Amino acid sequence: MFIDIHTHAFHPKIAHKAVDHLNSFYNVACAGDGTIDHLLAREKHAGLDKCVVLCAATAPAQVIPANNYAVSLQNSHPEVIGFGTLHPGYASWQAELARIKAAGLRGIKLHPDFQGFWLNDERLLPIFEAAQEDFIFEIHIGDATRPENNPSCPYKLAHILDTFPRLRIIAAHLGGYRMWEHALKALGGRQRDNLWFDTSSSTPFVTPELLKTLFAVFPRERLLFGTDWPLYDPEEELERLQRMAGLSEDELEAVMSNATELFALQEKGLG
């Protein structure tokens, strides 16, 4: 099964506004309109079977509505795997973990830079401890700044991975958006059984040489295809990833299907 592990879709009432914000914040022209219908049409056109739709509550009060929307998308569309969200400022996080588990959500998205906390915030520790058996965490890592000035740098992630060896984490953007040299230092050269990487928002910014290095250093079976849609289009991302990384058709299809094994491990309670 081919899976896009990193996408976003917004309620139709706010999709246009959300895309305008992304265009302004990242100085890009989004490939998608932000709606679930457009996302699923583009995924189907690119030959992908399922997509993980992520959300991140930028304030504690948004946790419940964001998770309700993730559940509704998953229930309404068989192609969607919903990931919920938490915020360290949300007091009733234990009850919310139980609620979203019962609702069938498979993972939790954290975006410290957007959500207004740091990845080494001690309030996250009991959340990780409680959630590690039931959820996969997709965590945004990196920014165009120095690691010590960034809420989500690869070094902070490495500490979490070592502290919680059973906590399954997908490091977004090949381990560190605009911080790939630090990602290689902090996350490369060592096999971590609890770490995966997605390819989203990387190919527009790395050189082919750096991308090939990342693919050589990070375990191939731990690389997951992701687009960051609506920022980038699935078909265009597949073509660019294959061309820049020098992947054969079989190698590209392996990256597109690696997430299937991650979800299988989750179901078995292993990995």
Coordinates of C-alpha atoms in Angstrom, one line a residue:
M1 CA 0.0 0.0 0.0
F2 CA 1.3 3.5 -1.0
I3 CA 0.9 6.1 1.7
D4 CA 1.5 9.8 1.9
I5 CA 2.5 10.2 5.6
H6 CA 2.4 14.0 5.8
T7 CA -0.6 16.0 4.6
H8 CA -2.9 18.7 5.9
A9 CA -6.6 19.4 5.1
F10 CA -8.7 22.1 6.5
H11 CA -12.4 22.6 7.0
P12 CA -13.9 24.1 3.8
K13 CA -14.9 27.2 5.6
I14 CA -11.3 28.1 6.5
A15 CA -9.3 26.3 3.8
H16 CA -8.8 29.4 1.7
K17 CA -7.7 31.4 4.7
A18 CA -5.3 28.6 5.8
V19 CA -3.7 28.4 2.3
D20 CA -3.3 32.2 2.2
H21 CA -1.5 32.0 5.5
L22 CA 0.8 29.2 4.3
N23 CA 1.6 31.1 1.2
S24 CA 2.5 34.2 3.2
F25 CA 4.4 32.4 6.0
Y26 CA 6.5 30.2 3.7
N27 CA 6.6 32.6 0.7
V28 CA 5.3 29.9 -1.6
A29 CA 2.4 29.2 -3.8
C30 CA 0.6 26.2 -2.4
A31 CA -0.1 23.4 -4.9
G32 CA -3.5 22.6 -3.3
D33 CA -6.6 24.5 -2.1
G34 CA -6.5 22.9 1.3
T35 CA -9.7 20.9 1.1
I36 CA -9.9 17.2 1.7
D37 CA -11.6 16.6 -1.7
H38 CA -8.7 18.2 -3.6
L39 CA -6.2 16.3 -1.5
L40 CA -7.8 12.9 -2.2
A41 CA -8.1 13.7 -5.9
R42 CA -4.4 14.5 -6.1
E43 CA -3.3 11.5 -4.1
K44 CA -5.4 9.2 -6.3
H45 CA -3.9 10.8 -9.5
A46 CA -0.4 10.2 -8.1
G47 CA -1.2 6.5 -7.4
L48 CA -1.3 6.8 -3.6
D49 CA -3.7 4.6 -1.7
K50 CA -3.9 6.4 1.6
C51 CA -2.8 9.6 3.3
V52 CA -2.2 10.7 6.9
V53 CA -3.9 14.0 7.6
L54 CA -2.3 15.9 10.4
C55 CA -3.5 18.7 12.6
A56 CA -1.8 20.7 15.4
A57 CA -3.6 22.8 18.0
T58 CA -1.9 26.1 18.3
A59 CA -3.6 26.7 21.7
P60 CA -5.0 24.4 24.4
A61 CA -8.5 25.4 23.5
Q62 CA -8.1 24.0 20.0
V63 CA -7.2 20.4 21.0
I64 CA -10.8 19.1 21.2
P65 CA -12.0 20.8 17.9
A66 CA -8.9 19.7 16.0
N67 CA -9.2 16.1 17.2
N68 CA -12.9 16.1 16.4
Y69 CA -12.1 17.1 12.9
A70 CA -9.4 14.5 12.5
V71 CA -11.9 11.8 13.6
S72 CA -14.6 13.1 11.2
L73 CA -12.1 13.0 8.3
Q74 CA -11.1 9.4 9.1
N75 CA -14.7 8.3 9.5
S76 CA -15.8 10.0 6.3
H77 CA -13.0 8.9 4.0
P78 CA -11.5 5.4 3.9
E79 CA -8.4 6.8 2.3
V80 CA -7.6 9.0 5.4
I81 CA -5.6 8.0 8.4
G82 CA -6.2 10.6 11.0
F83 CA -3.6 11.9 13.4
G84 CA -4.8 14.0 16.3
T85 CA -2.9 16.6 18.4
L86 CA -2.2 17.6 21.9
H87 CA -0.8 20.7 23.6
P88 CA 1.3 20.6 26.8
G89 CA -0.9 23.5 28.1
Y90 CA -4.0 21.3 27.8
A91 CA -4.8 20.1 31.3
S92 CA -7.1 17.1 30.5
W93 CA -4.6 15.4 28.2
Q94 CA -5.0 12.0 29.8
A95 CA -8.7 11.9 29.1
E96 CA -8.1 13.2 25.6
L97 CA -5.6 10.4 24.9
A98 CA -8.2 7.9 25.9
R99 CA -10.9 9.6 23.8
I100 CA -8.9 9.7 20.6
K101 CA -7.7 6.2 21.0
A102 CA -11.3 5.0 21.4
A103 CA -12.1 7.0 18.3
G104 CA -9.5 5.2 16.3
L105 CA -6.9 7.8 15.7
R106 CA -3.5 6.3 15.1
G107 CA -1.1 9.1 15.8
I108 CA -0.4 12.6 17.3
K109 CA 1.1 15.5 15.5
L110 CA 3.3 18.0 17.3
H111 CA 4.6 21.2 15.8
P112 CA 6.4 23.0 18.6
D113 CA 7.3 26.0 16.4
F114 CA 3.6 26.7 15.5
Q115 CA 2.1 25.5 18.8
G116 CA 4.3 27.8 20.9
F117 CA 6.3 25.4 23.1
W118 CA 9.7 23.8 23.0
L119 CA 10.3 20.1 22.4
N120 CA 12.3 19.9 25.6
D121 CA 9.3 21.2 27.6
E122 CA 9.1 19.0 30.7
R123 CA 5.3 19.0 30.4
L124 CA 5.6 16.7 27.4
L125 CA 7.3 14.0 29.4
P126 CA 4.3 12.4 31.1
I127 CA 2.4 12.7 27.8
F128 CA 5.1 10.7 25.9
E129 CA 5.2 8.2 28.8
A130 CA 1.4 7.7 28.7
A131 CA 1.0 7.7 24.9
Q132 CA 4.0 5.6 23.8
E133 CA 2.2 2.3 23.6
D134 CA -0.8 3.5 21.6
F135 CA 0.2 6.3 19.2
I136 CA 2.8 7.2 16.6
F137 CA 4.1 10.8 17.0
E138 CA 4.7 12.9 13.9
I139 CA 6.9 15.8 15.0
H140 CA 8.0 18.8 13.0
I141 CA 11.7 19.3 13.4
G142 CA 13.9 22.2 12.4
D143 CA 13.8 25.7 10.9
A144 CA 16.2 28.2 9.3
T145 CA 17.9 29.1 12.5
R146 CA 20.5 27.7 15.0
P147 CA 19.5 24.6 16.9
E148 CA 19.8 26.3 20.3
N149 CA 17.3 29.0 19.0
N150 CA 14.8 26.5 17.6
P151 CA 12.0 24.9 19.5
S152 CA 12.3 21.6 17.6
C153 CA 15.9 20.9 16.6
P154 CA 17.3 17.4 15.9
Y155 CA 19.3 17.4 19.2
K156 CA 16.2 17.9 21.3
L157 CA 14.5 15.1 19.3
A158 CA 17.5 12.7 19.9
H159 CA 17.2 13.2 23.6
I160 CA 13.5 12.2 23.5
L161 CA 14.3 9.2 21.4
D162 CA 16.8 8.0 24.0
T163 CA 14.6 8.8 26.9
F164 CA 11.6 6.9 25.5
P165 CA 12.9 4.0 23.5
R166 CA 9.3 2.6 22.9
L167 CA 8.0 5.9 21.7
R168 CA 7.5 5.7 17.9
I169 CA 8.4 9.0 16.3
I170 CA 8.4 10.2 12.7
A171 CA 10.9 13.0 12.3
A172 CA 9.3 15.3 9.7
H173 CA 11.3 16.8 6.9
L174 CA 14.1 14.2 6.9
G175 CA 14.9 15.0 10.5
G176 CA 15.3 18.7 10.4
Y177 CA 13.8 21.3 8.0
R178 CA 16.7 23.6 7.0
M179 CA 18.9 21.7 9.6
W180 CA 19.9 18.7 7.6
E181 CA 23.6 18.8 8.6
H182 CA 22.5 18.8 12.2
A183 CA 20.0 16.0 11.5
L184 CA 22.9 13.9 10.2
K185 CA 25.0 14.6 13.3
A186 CA 22.2 14.0 15.8
L187 CA 20.2 11.3 14.2
G188 CA 22.5 9.6 11.7
G189 CA 25.1 6.9 12.3
R190 CA 23.1 4.9 14.7
Q191 CA 20.1 2.6 14.4
R192 CA 17.2 3.7 16.5
D193 CA 14.3 1.3 16.6
N194 CA 11.8 4.0 17.5
L195 CA 12.7 6.5 14.7
W196 CA 11.4 7.1 11.2
F197 CA 11.8 10.0 8.8
D198 CA 9.4 11.6 6.3
T199 CA 10.5 13.3 3.1
S200 CA 8.1 16.2 3.2
S201 CA 9.3 19.8 2.5
S202 CA 12.9 18.7 1.8
T203 CA 13.3 18.3 -1.9
P204 CA 12.7 22.0 -2.7
F205 CA 15.5 23.0 -0.4
V206 CA 18.3 20.4 -0.5
T207 CA 20.8 19.7 -3.2
P208 CA 20.8 16.3 -4.9
E209 CA 24.1 15.6 -3.2
L210 CA 22.7 16.3 0.3
L211 CA 19.5 14.3 -0.4
K212 CA 21.6 11.3 -1.6
T213 CA 23.7 11.6 1.6
L214 CA 20.5 11.6 3.8
F215 CA 19.2 8.6 1.9
A216 CA 22.6 6.8 2.4
V217 CA 22.9 7.6 6.2
F218 CA 19.3 7.1 7.3
P219 CA 18.0 3.5 7.1
R220 CA 16.0 3.1 3.8
E221 CA 13.3 1.1 5.5
R222 CA 12.7 4.0 7.9
L223 CA 12.1 6.6 5.1
L224 CA 8.5 7.5 4.5
F225 CA 7.1 9.5 1.6
G226 CA 5.4 12.7 2.6
T227 CA 4.3 15.8 0.7
D228 CA 3.3 18.5 3.2
W229 CA 0.2 19.0 1.0
P230 CA -1.3 21.6 0.3
L231 CA 2.2 23.0 0.1
Y232 CA 3.4 20.5 -2.5
D233 CA 1.7 18.1 -4.9
P234 CA 2.1 14.4 -4.6
E235 CA 2.8 13.7 -8.2
E236 CA 5.4 16.5 -8.4
E237 CA 7.0 15.4 -5.2
L238 CA 7.4 11.8 -6.3
E239 CA 9.0 12.9 -9.5
R240 CA 11.4 15.3 -7.8
L241 CA 12.3 12.8 -5.0
Q242 CA 13.1 10.1 -7.5
R243 CA 15.1 12.4 -9.8
M244 CA 17.1 14.1 -7.0
A245 CA 17.8 11.0 -4.9
G246 CA 18.5 8.8 -8.0
L247 CA 16.0 6.2 -7.0
S248 CA 14.9 3.3 -9.2
E249 CA 11.2 2.6 -9.5
D250 CA 11.5 -0.2 -7.0
E251 CA 13.3 2.1 -4.5
L252 CA 10.8 4.8 -4.9
E253 CA 7.9 2.4 -4.4
A254 CA 9.6 1.1 -1.2
V255 CA 9.7 4.7 0.2
M256 CA 6.0 5.0 -0.7
S257 CA 5.1 1.8 1.1
N258 CA 7.4 1.8 4.1
A259 CA 4.6 3.4 6.3
T260 CA 2.6 0.3 5.8
E261 CA 5.1 -1.6 7.9
L262 CA 5.1 1.1 10.6
F263 CA 1.4 0.8 11.0
A264 CA 1.6 -3.0 11.1
L265 CA 4.2 -2.7 13.9
Q266 CA 1.8 -0.4 15.8
E267 CA -1.0 -2.9 15.5
K268 CA 1.2 -5.7 16.8
G269 CA 2.5 -3.5 19.6
L270 CA 6.1 -3.9 18.4
G271 CA 8.9 -1.8 17.0

